[in-house]
Amino acid sequence: MKDWRYWLAEQRGTLLAFGIFIVMFTIYTSNHPAGFTANVVQTASNKGVLLAFVAMAQTLVVITAGIDLSVGMIFLLTNCLASWLVIGTGIETAFGVVAVLGTGLLCGAINGAIVIYGRLQPIVTTIATGAVYFGIALLLRPFPGGSVNEDLADALTGRLFGVVPASLVALLAVVLLVWVPFSRSVLGRAAYAAGSSEMAAYMSGVPIRRGKFIAYALAGLLAAIGGLFLTFFTYTGEAAYASGNAYTLFSIAAVVLGGVSLFGGKGSAIGAIFGALAFRTIGDLLFVFDFDPLWQPLFQGVILLIAVSLGAFALFRVRNRLEWFL
Amino acid sequence: MSETTIGGIAGRMPKFIRRADPAVLTAFACIVLLLFVGSLYSRSFLSPEYLLQQLKVASFLGVIATGMMLVILLGQIDLSVPWSVAAGAMMACAAAAYGPVGMALAIPFGIFCGVLIGVVNGIGVAYLRIPSMIITLATNAVAQGLMVVYTGGFSPQDSATPAMRYLATGFAIPGVPNAVVIWALIGAAMVFVLTRTGFGRTVYGIGNRERAAYLSGIDTRRVVLIAFAVSGGLSAFGGVLLAGYASKAAQSMGDAYLLPSIAAVVLGGTSILGGRGSYLGTVAGVILITLLQSILSVMQMPEAGRQIIYGVVIVAMLLLYGRAPASR
């Protein structure tokens, strides 16, 4: 087989997610009253990048065959923290941003340390740490409020040269600065290997523990970038339990739509990003078709259910019934 | 290394303690410790009335955790608890709006809705082989969506029927709240099923190794389906009881039960990977969690502090005795 065929097979999930997104977005803009304008794209991308960051975070953990049910809460916590810290002069704002991102990294590192070195199950661990992070968020913002450096916020949520949404540029920058170096590094390979077969990876001397740890920590960082952007969009911090839960849930949906295998070892953050953008667009479709907003949670839930059921198609390829129970 | 020291100490202990699960013993020791700490804080903490009240509050969690335990024993997890609880409560209250027949059918109808959610979970996990935490998250979202549409579309009947109130707050046996009796009955049934029936053996077998159970001629998929249906039904029944306790159903009433129900099962020594655990441990876990919540509320700890302490305590206790064996 030619090289490009291998590449195609490896990127199938990502390309599929890209295709779904393009189709959805075309339907969306062609039915939108304003049509395909810079304004519509800007609004859509501003809404989409939030989930895209959280979905990227989820991807990192999912490729190690784990799951992070606390990403939504890290997202809330950093949102609340940013509404305190990211204000004032340029220097103060810069320190605030660093502190917020550092907090996210720390949250992720705590998850990773407990799961890897404490040998607890990722689900239980991240549900429990999620409760802790939500508690801290609630301490920071018992009531919605706070503020943010509006110049920075407007710069990052506006448009570059009047056309390109700045938030998309930021997303691209994060992909180039975090995801690409990670997935090409030894530790990134180790994270993939650990998700694919931990035993085999261990026996071949792959640094699986460090690889998994860095994946969890970077997941915290990416969720924090999402939290920071939420603050830029809303100018406030709010510790809303339901919203944190929804982001965790949607991040899993985005990851599934993006072709990342929940059994680990397969998929890329790029796919998850397109999954996230597609999922958001699907949710918005209800509005352009004049549905009652009340139906949105049900609609998103059903899409999520269908998306996760798509994984069942692999069953048709099973030759030996014992493979059901792998 | 730590296991040899436990073995060394246990070797000198009476037989009934040696046979007991160290995790269950630790959980009961923590209960005694919590009672001691509570009694230092307030004298009335050890009074029979207070303890009975705690047992009553614990029984709602106990019913929900019973279903969760069944699923965890299979090596799966049920994250659809929050909206199964809410759906059970809301649908039972909704049925009450349809005259006397509705009143009579309110409780079974609420449970039936929970069973439906559980059946969807079970089909997804057992037949479509979707990881349980994913499909249950998805059905949770769908149940939430359905309830939002239902409550938002028109004004729902949200008050509990007298029968529901009686189940949750009445006294059929003088001095013992009905909720406690119900938990005891469900618990007894669960113990019977787990230890005396083929179904129970199968559940442990699947939790240990599903392939082996399948190869020994068991229809493992049906067992998994039934377990999820039972879990959904018990969650909904917990919701029905809660609605009876509070006299009404509310939107987010189930949110507060997901982490506690998992934590209660796991703190009670049931392995999250399945195949190992006893119902006695779950009872200990439920009481432990309820006492912890109670002490935090007696101390008038705000919600934020409760969440933090709660998460930290659960991680700490799991690190103490819930760790997976070091692989290789």
XYZ file of C-alpha atoms in Angstrom:
654
model
C 0.000 0.000 0.000
C 1.090 3.523 -0.629
C 1.996 5.842 2.211
C -0.993 8.082 1.695
C -3.302 5.137 2.202
C -1.846 4.516 5.634
C -2.219 8.172 6.378
C -5.835 8.072 5.211
C -6.606 5.051 7.362
C -5.035 6.684 10.394
C -6.901 9.964 9.888
C -10.263 8.446 8.954
C -11.973 9.517 12.173
C -10.598 13.036 11.934
C -11.625 13.403 8.303
C -15.088 12.065 9.050
C -15.515 14.584 11.861
C -14.307 17.322 9.518
C -16.860 16.206 6.937
C -19.717 16.158 9.457
C -18.737 19.613 10.630
C -18.639 21.039 7.101
C -22.067 19.565 6.279
C -23.607 20.806 9.545
C -22.079 24.235 9.231
C -23.270 24.583 5.652
C -26.819 23.685 6.677
C -26.531 26.101 9.585
C -25.277 29.105 7.634
C -27.556 28.550 4.665
C -30.582 28.644 6.980
C -29.266 31.466 9.131
C -31.090 34.732 8.456
C -27.787 36.605 8.151
C -26.174 33.945 5.982
C -22.461 33.237 5.731
C -20.986 36.479 7.085
C -17.943 37.247 9.220
C -20.271 38.033 12.117
C -22.006 34.676 12.068
C -18.698 32.849 11.786
C -17.279 34.856 14.671
C -20.221 34.071 16.962
C -20.177 30.420 16.013
C -16.437 30.082 16.518
C -16.565 31.884 19.863
C -19.165 29.409 21.087
C -17.393 26.474 19.495
C -13.870 27.017 20.799
C -14.968 26.659 24.431
C -16.085 23.105 23.815
C -13.145 22.543 21.480
C -10.653 23.282 24.265
C -12.462 21.025 26.731
C -12.754 18.294 24.093
C -9.018 18.521 23.422
C -8.443 18.106 27.140
C -10.694 15.056 27.203
C -8.886 13.590 24.170
C -5.534 13.594 25.931
C -6.909 11.488 28.774
C -9.043 9.258 26.553
C -6.092 8.208 24.379
C -4.492 6.764 27.524
C -7.669 4.638 27.923
C -8.769 6.758 30.869
C -11.560 9.267 31.242
C -11.660 12.633 32.931
C -15.062 13.454 34.417
C -13.588 16.537 36.087
C -12.708 18.552 32.951
C -15.960 20.500 33.180
C -15.235 21.362 36.796
C -11.633 22.439 36.045
C -13.176 24.594 33.318
C -15.538 26.183 35.887
C -12.824 26.566 38.510
C -10.445 28.359 36.142
C -13.334 30.515 34.908
C -14.028 31.615 38.489
C -10.329 32.124 39.200
C -9.846 34.162 36.026
C -12.726 36.431 37.015
C -10.624 37.395 40.059
C -7.118 37.461 38.633
C -7.170 38.433 34.976
C -7.666 42.162 35.517
C -5.641 45.314 36.009
C -2.555 46.498 34.126
C -0.827 44.492 31.464
C 1.649 42.915 33.872
C -1.048 42.021 36.387
C -3.186 40.512 33.659
C -0.240 38.475 32.400
C 0.419 37.146 35.880
C -3.258 36.372 36.231
C -3.284 34.366 33.012
C -0.203 32.430 34.098
C -1.762 31.734 37.500
C -4.997 30.507 35.920
C -3.198 28.228 33.479
C -0.932 26.995 36.272
C -3.980 26.126 38.361
C -5.401 24.089 35.506
C -2.101 22.294 35.056
C -2.010 21.568 38.790
C -5.585 20.207 38.788
C -4.733 17.903 35.905
C -1.504 16.851 37.589
C -3.409 15.985 40.776
C -5.799 13.801 38.766
C -2.877 12.133 37.050
C -0.939 11.576 40.258
C -3.917 9.951 41.976
C -4.776 7.757 39.001
C -1.233 6.676 38.114
C 0.710 6.701 41.362
C -2.274 6.135 43.667
C -3.577 3.357 41.385
C -7.234 4.406 41.626
C -9.736 4.115 38.800
C -9.965 7.247 36.612
C -13.798 7.403 36.832
C -14.060 7.426 40.601
C -10.997 9.625 41.010
C -12.151 12.303 38.624
C -15.724 12.322 39.954
C -14.286 12.925 43.437
C -11.677 15.494 42.378
C -14.373 17.127 40.235
C -16.402 17.640 43.428
C -13.348 19.248 45.048
C -12.709 21.562 42.090
C -16.377 22.534 41.997
C -16.249 23.235 45.749
C -13.267 25.552 45.268
C -15.022 27.280 42.371
C -18.022 27.813 44.632
C -15.739 29.282 47.314
C -14.320 31.719 44.770
C -17.696 32.712 43.329
C -20.620 31.911 45.609
C -22.551 34.261 43.341
C -21.876 35.007 39.660
C -19.727 38.069 39.264
C -16.224 39.406 38.850
C -14.632 40.974 35.843
C -11.858 40.561 33.334
C -9.377 42.719 31.455
C -11.753 43.821 28.728
C -9.097 44.897 26.244
C -7.579 41.438 26.254
C -10.995 39.785 26.218
C -12.192 41.845 23.266
C -8.950 41.241 21.391
C -9.274 37.470 21.782
C -12.987 37.287 21.016
C -12.999 39.787 18.152
C -11.776 39.495 14.588
C -8.305 39.782 13.150
C -8.178 42.130 10.142
C -11.975 42.291 10.377
C -12.370 38.787 8.958
C -10.694 35.963 10.866
C -12.183 35.195 14.303
C -9.413 35.680 16.865
C -10.657 32.773 18.956
C -10.021 30.379 16.059
C -6.495 31.735 15.740
C -6.002 31.126 19.456
C -7.306 27.578 19.041
C -4.854 27.011 16.202
C -2.031 28.417 18.316
C -2.875 26.054 21.168
C -2.949 23.121 18.772
C 0.490 24.067 17.441
C 1.962 24.815 20.861
C 0.455 22.002 22.948
C -1.013 19.208 20.865
C 1.526 18.913 18.031
C 4.635 18.847 20.268
C 2.895 16.439 22.663
C 1.703 13.962 20.043
C 5.131 13.878 18.399
C 7.147 13.580 21.585
C 8.280 10.354 23.181
C 5.867 10.943 26.055
C 2.954 11.485 23.683
C 3.773 8.235 21.926
C 3.945 6.629 25.347
C 0.458 7.935 26.172
C -0.859 6.388 22.955
C 0.992 3.147 23.644
C -0.368 2.986 27.193
C -3.893 3.397 25.863
C -3.407 0.799 23.178
C -1.925 -1.911 25.359
C -0.433 -0.917 28.661
C 1.173 -4.293 29.272
C 2.875 -4.454 25.886
C 4.026 -0.850 26.227
C 5.459 -1.528 29.675
C 7.293 -4.592 28.477
C 8.869 -2.692 25.623
C 10.223 -0.148 28.049
C 7.973 2.750 27.074
C 7.755 5.383 29.848
C 4.011 4.845 30.248
C 3.688 6.414 33.691
C 5.303 9.661 32.662
C 3.383 9.641 29.395
C 0.038 9.207 31.152
C 0.919 11.758 33.806
C 1.800 14.423 31.262
C -1.439 13.634 29.388
C -3.560 14.230 32.500
C -1.624 17.385 33.396
C -1.915 18.846 29.895
C -5.623 18.004 29.947
C -5.945 20.250 33.008
C -4.031 22.980 31.184
C -6.286 22.779 28.117
C -9.426 22.848 30.255
C -7.986 25.959 31.929
C -7.495 27.627 28.549
C -11.166 26.886 27.931
C -12.064 28.387 31.316
C -10.029 31.479 30.485
C -11.891 31.904 27.215
C -15.236 31.483 28.958
C -14.244 34.421 31.149
C -13.306 36.424 28.059
C -16.730 35.799 26.549
C -18.878 36.368 29.617
C -16.725 38.898 31.540
C -17.769 37.048 34.695
C -17.131 33.934 36.695
C -19.916 31.594 37.682
C -19.829 28.264 39.526
C -22.827 26.591 37.895
C -22.833 22.857 38.610
C -25.074 22.004 35.664
C -22.882 23.897 33.218
C -19.709 22.113 34.383
C -21.442 18.766 34.057
C -22.706 19.650 30.599
C -19.217 20.500 29.376
C -17.860 17.194 30.687
C -20.664 15.349 28.932
C -20.336 17.269 25.665
C -16.567 16.823 25.665
C -17.118 13.069 25.623
C -19.627 13.455 22.792
C -17.157 15.588 20.865
C -14.391 13.062 21.396
C -16.627 10.257 20.122
C -17.779 12.278 17.105
C -14.142 13.138 16.455
C -13.184 9.519 15.979
C -11.198 9.110 19.201
C -11.587 5.558 20.492
C -12.906 5.415 24.052
C -10.866 2.262 24.548
C -7.739 4.334 24.106
C -4.785 4.437 21.779
C -6.573 5.877 18.749
C -7.602 9.294 17.503
C -6.317 12.840 17.548
C -7.203 16.131 19.177
C -7.809 17.639 15.750
C -10.653 15.175 15.271
C -12.041 16.057 18.688
C -11.944 19.757 17.797
C -14.017 19.171 14.686
C -16.251 16.885 16.735
C -16.766 19.717 19.200
C -17.475 22.283 16.498
C -19.894 19.885 14.793
C -21.682 19.089 18.078
C -22.108 22.786 18.820
C -23.418 23.454 15.323
C -25.915 20.606 15.644
C -27.163 22.196 18.864
C -27.497 25.574 17.122
C -29.408 24.082 14.216
C -32.490 24.022 16.440
C -32.479 27.790 16.574
C -32.226 28.429 12.869
C -35.082 25.988 12.340
C -37.200 27.803 14.941
C -37.580 24.983 17.425
C -38.515 25.616 21.014
C -35.239 26.065 22.972
C -36.774 23.730 25.532
C -36.019 20.830 23.210
C -32.317 21.569 23.005
C -31.157 19.371 25.934
C -33.195 16.439 24.609
C -31.903 16.980 21.073
C -28.286 17.085 22.259
C -28.843 14.051 24.454
C -30.252 12.030 21.575
C -27.344 13.041 19.317
C -24.963 11.985 22.062
C -26.756 8.654 22.365
C -26.593 8.099 18.610
C -22.939 9.144 18.486
C -21.896 6.666 21.160
C -24.015 3.929 19.589
C -22.085 4.353 16.327
C -19.191 2.613 18.037
C -21.351 -0.520 18.031
C -20.834 -0.873 14.270
C -17.493 -2.459 15.086
C -19.571 -5.455 16.243
C -20.468 -6.287 12.647
C -16.823 -6.997 11.972
C -16.580 -9.480 14.835
C -15.952 -12.981 13.525
C -15.610 -14.818 16.805
C -18.237 -14.190 19.449
C -15.577 -14.217 22.152
C -14.310 -10.924 20.779
C -17.379 -9.317 22.329
C -15.782 -9.690 25.698
C -12.346 -8.283 25.057
C 4.043 -5.501 52.048
C 1.095 -3.951 53.866
C -0.929 -7.084 53.285
C 1.533 -9.237 55.204
C 1.312 -6.899 58.221
C -2.503 -7.080 58.112
C -2.248 -10.832 57.896
C 0.164 -10.883 60.854
C -2.161 -8.873 63.070
C -5.254 -10.710 61.876
C -3.613 -14.038 62.703
C -3.962 -13.258 66.399
C -7.586 -12.146 66.182
C -10.761 -14.134 66.742
C -12.043 -16.094 63.803
C -15.024 -13.908 62.893
C -12.786 -10.880 62.517
C -10.218 -12.811 60.516
C -12.917 -13.858 58.073
C -14.261 -10.328 57.628
C -13.158 -8.130 54.757
C -10.573 -5.579 55.977
C -12.262 -2.899 53.883
C -15.627 -3.493 55.589
C -13.926 -3.394 58.986
C -12.182 -0.143 58.070
C -15.503 1.344 56.970
C -17.174 0.373 60.256
C -14.186 1.709 62.197
C -14.596 5.009 60.355
C -18.307 5.058 61.307
C -17.386 4.660 64.978
C -14.792 7.390 64.587
C -17.335 9.736 62.984
C -19.852 9.047 65.764
C -17.135 9.815 68.314
C -16.184 13.080 66.586
C -19.868 13.989 66.283
C -20.533 13.317 69.954
C -17.671 15.634 70.886
C -19.331 18.331 68.837
C -22.877 17.852 70.053
C -24.212 15.803 72.958
C -27.400 14.803 71.122
C -25.388 13.069 68.405
C -25.624 9.695 70.101
C -29.310 9.888 71.030
C -31.534 7.132 69.576
C -33.830 9.690 67.909
C -30.938 11.307 66.071
C -29.448 8.001 65.004
C -32.815 6.759 63.760
C -33.247 9.980 61.840
C -29.820 9.409 60.258
C -30.825 5.879 59.342
C -33.944 7.223 57.666
C -31.969 9.715 55.591
C -29.459 6.965 54.809
C -32.161 4.658 53.502
C -32.785 6.802 50.388
C -29.110 6.583 49.508
C -29.154 2.941 50.554
C -31.842 2.018 48.020
C -30.010 3.830 45.208
C -26.616 2.395 46.207
C -28.070 -1.142 46.146
C -28.659 -0.844 42.405
C -25.315 0.835 41.881
C -23.596 -2.005 43.718
C -25.158 -4.618 41.455
C -23.803 -2.790 38.423
C -20.373 -2.170 39.939
C -20.098 -5.868 40.831
C -20.320 -6.511 37.081
C -17.357 -4.221 36.560
C -19.588 -1.554 35.035
C -20.873 1.758 36.336
C -24.220 3.571 36.169
C -23.799 7.312 35.700
C -27.466 7.792 34.791
C -28.422 7.837 38.482
C -29.080 11.606 38.753
C -31.842 11.752 36.178
C -33.127 8.244 36.879
C -33.813 9.479 40.398
C -35.388 12.686 39.117
C -37.379 10.891 36.410
C -38.722 8.375 38.929
C -39.814 11.149 41.262
C -41.267 13.369 38.559
C -43.089 10.618 36.724
C -44.593 9.261 39.940
C -45.839 12.742 40.793
C -47.041 13.224 37.232
C -49.057 10.013 37.301
C -50.778 11.259 40.442
C -52.449 13.972 38.370
C -54.600 11.385 36.562
C -57.265 10.738 39.157
C -57.530 7.816 41.585
C -56.138 5.287 39.110
C -53.105 7.496 38.589
C -52.702 7.841 42.355
C -52.686 4.076 42.729
C -50.248 3.553 39.874
C -47.954 6.460 40.758
C -45.261 4.438 42.514
C -45.098 1.545 40.028
C -45.117 4.000 37.136
C -42.190 5.957 38.589
C -40.204 2.762 39.057
C -41.165 1.602 35.564
C -39.658 4.760 34.048
C -36.413 4.064 35.878
C -36.445 0.482 34.617
C -36.871 1.794 31.059
C -33.746 3.959 31.398
C -31.946 0.967 32.862
C -33.031 -1.276 29.986
C -31.614 1.198 27.450
C -28.362 1.227 29.426
C -28.374 -2.551 29.585
C -28.959 -3.001 25.854
C -26.183 -0.533 25.107
C -23.704 -2.183 27.447
C -24.603 -5.826 26.951
C -25.602 -6.052 23.298
C -23.976 -3.043 21.644
C -20.814 -3.319 23.808
C -20.663 0.412 24.487
C -18.596 1.265 27.591
C -21.077 1.645 30.447
C -19.853 5.021 31.641
C -20.445 6.458 28.170
C -23.890 5.023 27.446
C -25.133 5.829 30.935
C -23.913 9.408 30.591
C -25.816 9.595 27.311
C -29.063 8.160 28.703
C -28.679 10.540 31.624
C -28.603 13.412 29.145
C -31.612 12.052 27.272
C -33.586 11.584 30.500
C -32.691 15.139 31.473
C -33.832 16.411 28.087
C -37.129 14.532 28.369
C -37.745 15.917 31.853
C -36.915 19.465 30.746
C -39.385 19.175 27.873
C -41.955 17.652 30.187
C -41.690 20.203 32.978
C -41.259 23.166 30.649
C -44.013 22.365 28.184
C -46.873 22.627 30.609
C -47.268 23.071 34.304
C -46.699 19.670 35.906
C -48.241 18.187 38.965
C -45.298 18.054 41.320
C -46.720 16.985 44.663
C -46.336 13.471 46.011
C -49.262 11.147 46.656
C -50.192 10.200 50.228
C -48.928 6.675 49.569
C -45.494 8.017 48.634
C -45.423 10.196 51.722
C -46.429 7.239 53.842
C -43.656 5.067 52.397
C -41.034 7.711 53.043
C -42.118 9.239 56.336
C -44.733 6.970 57.924
C -44.362 4.412 60.690
C -45.814 0.959 60.009
C -43.796 -0.451 62.905
C -43.842 1.936 65.877
C -40.505 3.720 66.235
C -39.027 2.485 62.970
C -39.465 4.769 59.942
C -40.926 3.029 56.884
C -38.013 4.103 54.721
C -35.658 2.116 56.937
C -37.918 -0.927 56.681
C -37.939 -0.622 52.896
C -34.166 -0.375 52.772
C -33.898 -3.413 55.036
C -36.236 -5.398 52.785
C -34.418 -4.399 49.602
C -31.091 -5.079 51.271
C -32.244 -8.513 52.434
C -33.453 -9.326 48.935
C -30.131 -8.206 47.496
C -28.147 -10.302 49.980
C -30.336 -13.293 49.128
C -29.891 -12.791 45.386
C -26.151 -12.272 45.629
C -25.354 -15.168 47.926
C -28.071 -17.756 47.378
C -29.041 -17.641 43.717
C -27.417 -18.545 40.433
C -27.988 -15.002 39.246
C -25.859 -13.674 42.094
C -23.055 -16.132 41.396
C -23.175 -15.112 37.746
C -22.888 -11.445 38.650
C -19.679 -12.115 40.566
C -18.477 -14.371 37.760
C -19.026 -11.733 35.084
C -17.301 -9.158 37.274
C -14.250 -11.354 37.523
C -13.998 -12.349 33.882
C -16.863 -12.023 31.471
C -15.286 -14.254 28.823
C -14.931 -17.105 31.282
C -18.537 -16.694 32.394
C -19.676 -16.722 28.765
C -17.597 -19.793 27.976
C -19.167 -21.652 30.885
C -22.505 -21.360 29.147
C -24.043 -18.350 30.861
C -26.064 -15.854 28.866
C -23.954 -13.035 30.275
C -25.656 -10.387 28.190
C -29.051 -11.083 29.725
C -27.588 -10.885 33.228
C -25.971 -7.521 32.460
C -29.236 -6.242 30.979
C -31.196 -7.314 34.069
C -28.629 -5.756 36.406
C -28.869 -2.390 34.657
C -32.668 -2.560 34.633
C -32.661 -3.265 38.374
C -30.250 -0.409 38.960
C -32.456 1.998 37.014
C -35.550 0.781 38.837
C -33.954 1.146 42.274
C -32.670 4.634 41.416
C -36.187 5.619 40.405
C -37.597 4.015 43.567
C -35.095 6.071 45.567
C -36.445 9.104 43.721
C -40.034 8.133 44.545
C -39.111 7.850 48.225
C -37.294 11.182 48.102
C -40.309 12.822 46.506
C -42.433 11.371 49.291
C -39.965 12.678 51.861
C -39.895 16.183 50.393
C -43.584 16.000 49.285
C -42.550 17.028 45.775
C -40.240 16.357 42.869
C -37.601 18.864 41.793
C -35.347 19.347 38.762
C -31.921 18.618 40.206
C -32.910 16.373 43.094
C -30.827 13.481 41.769
C -27.544 15.354 41.306
C -26.648 14.917 44.953
C -26.822 11.114 44.687
C -24.350 10.167 41.949
C -21.078 10.591 43.783
C -22.426 9.355 47.141
C -23.900 6.188 45.648
C -20.639 5.274 43.892
C -18.598 6.302 46.897
C -20.758 4.284 49.289
C -20.291 1.126 47.219
C -16.573 1.604 46.706
C -15.889 2.671 50.302
C -17.708 -0.470 51.386
C -14.958 -2.540 49.860
C -16.580 -3.446 46.539
C -13.956 -3.429 43.832
C -14.709 -0.844 41.147
C -13.354 -3.399 38.666
C -16.118 -5.791 39.666
C -16.338 -9.291 40.999
C -15.586 -8.606 44.624
C -17.596 -7.070 47.453
C -20.283 -7.699 50.015
C -23.585 -5.972 50.706
C -22.577 -5.444 54.334
C -19.802 -3.205 53.039
C -22.285 -1.154 51.030
C -24.445 -0.740 54.145
C -21.351 0.492 55.983
C -20.502 2.824 53.111
C -24.014 4.301 53.000
C -24.057 4.941 56.752
C -20.542 6.347 56.614
C -21.436 8.833 53.881
C -24.685 9.850 55.557
C -22.931 10.481 58.876
C -20.226 12.479 57.132
C -22.867 14.629 55.407
C -24.724 15.001 58.689
C -21.660 16.111 60.641
C -20.788 18.642 57.941
C -24.305 20.048 58.059
C -24.343 20.117 61.876
C -21.126 22.137 61.647
C -23.037 24.430 59.250
C -20.409 23.941 56.593
C -21.357 25.787 53.399
C -21.958 23.804 50.210
C -18.485 24.626 48.848
C -16.714 23.225 51.899
C -18.904 20.134 51.845
C -18.033 19.337 48.256
C -14.319 19.779 48.948
C -14.234 17.700 52.135
C -16.392 15.099 50.492
C -14.120 14.650 47.481
C -10.970 14.692 49.605
C -12.342 12.146 52.086
C -13.369 9.773 49.308
C -10.018 9.965 47.539
C -8.192 9.604 50.859
C -10.202 6.554 51.931
C -9.798 4.933 48.533
C -6.056 5.523 48.697
C -6.178 3.872 52.108
C -7.774 0.633 50.976
C -9.289 0.839 47.505
C -6.154 0.773 45.383
C -5.827 -1.485 42.410
C -3.118 -4.105 42.810
C 0.198 -3.036 41.344
C 0.150 -4.535 37.889
C 3.171 -6.742 37.147
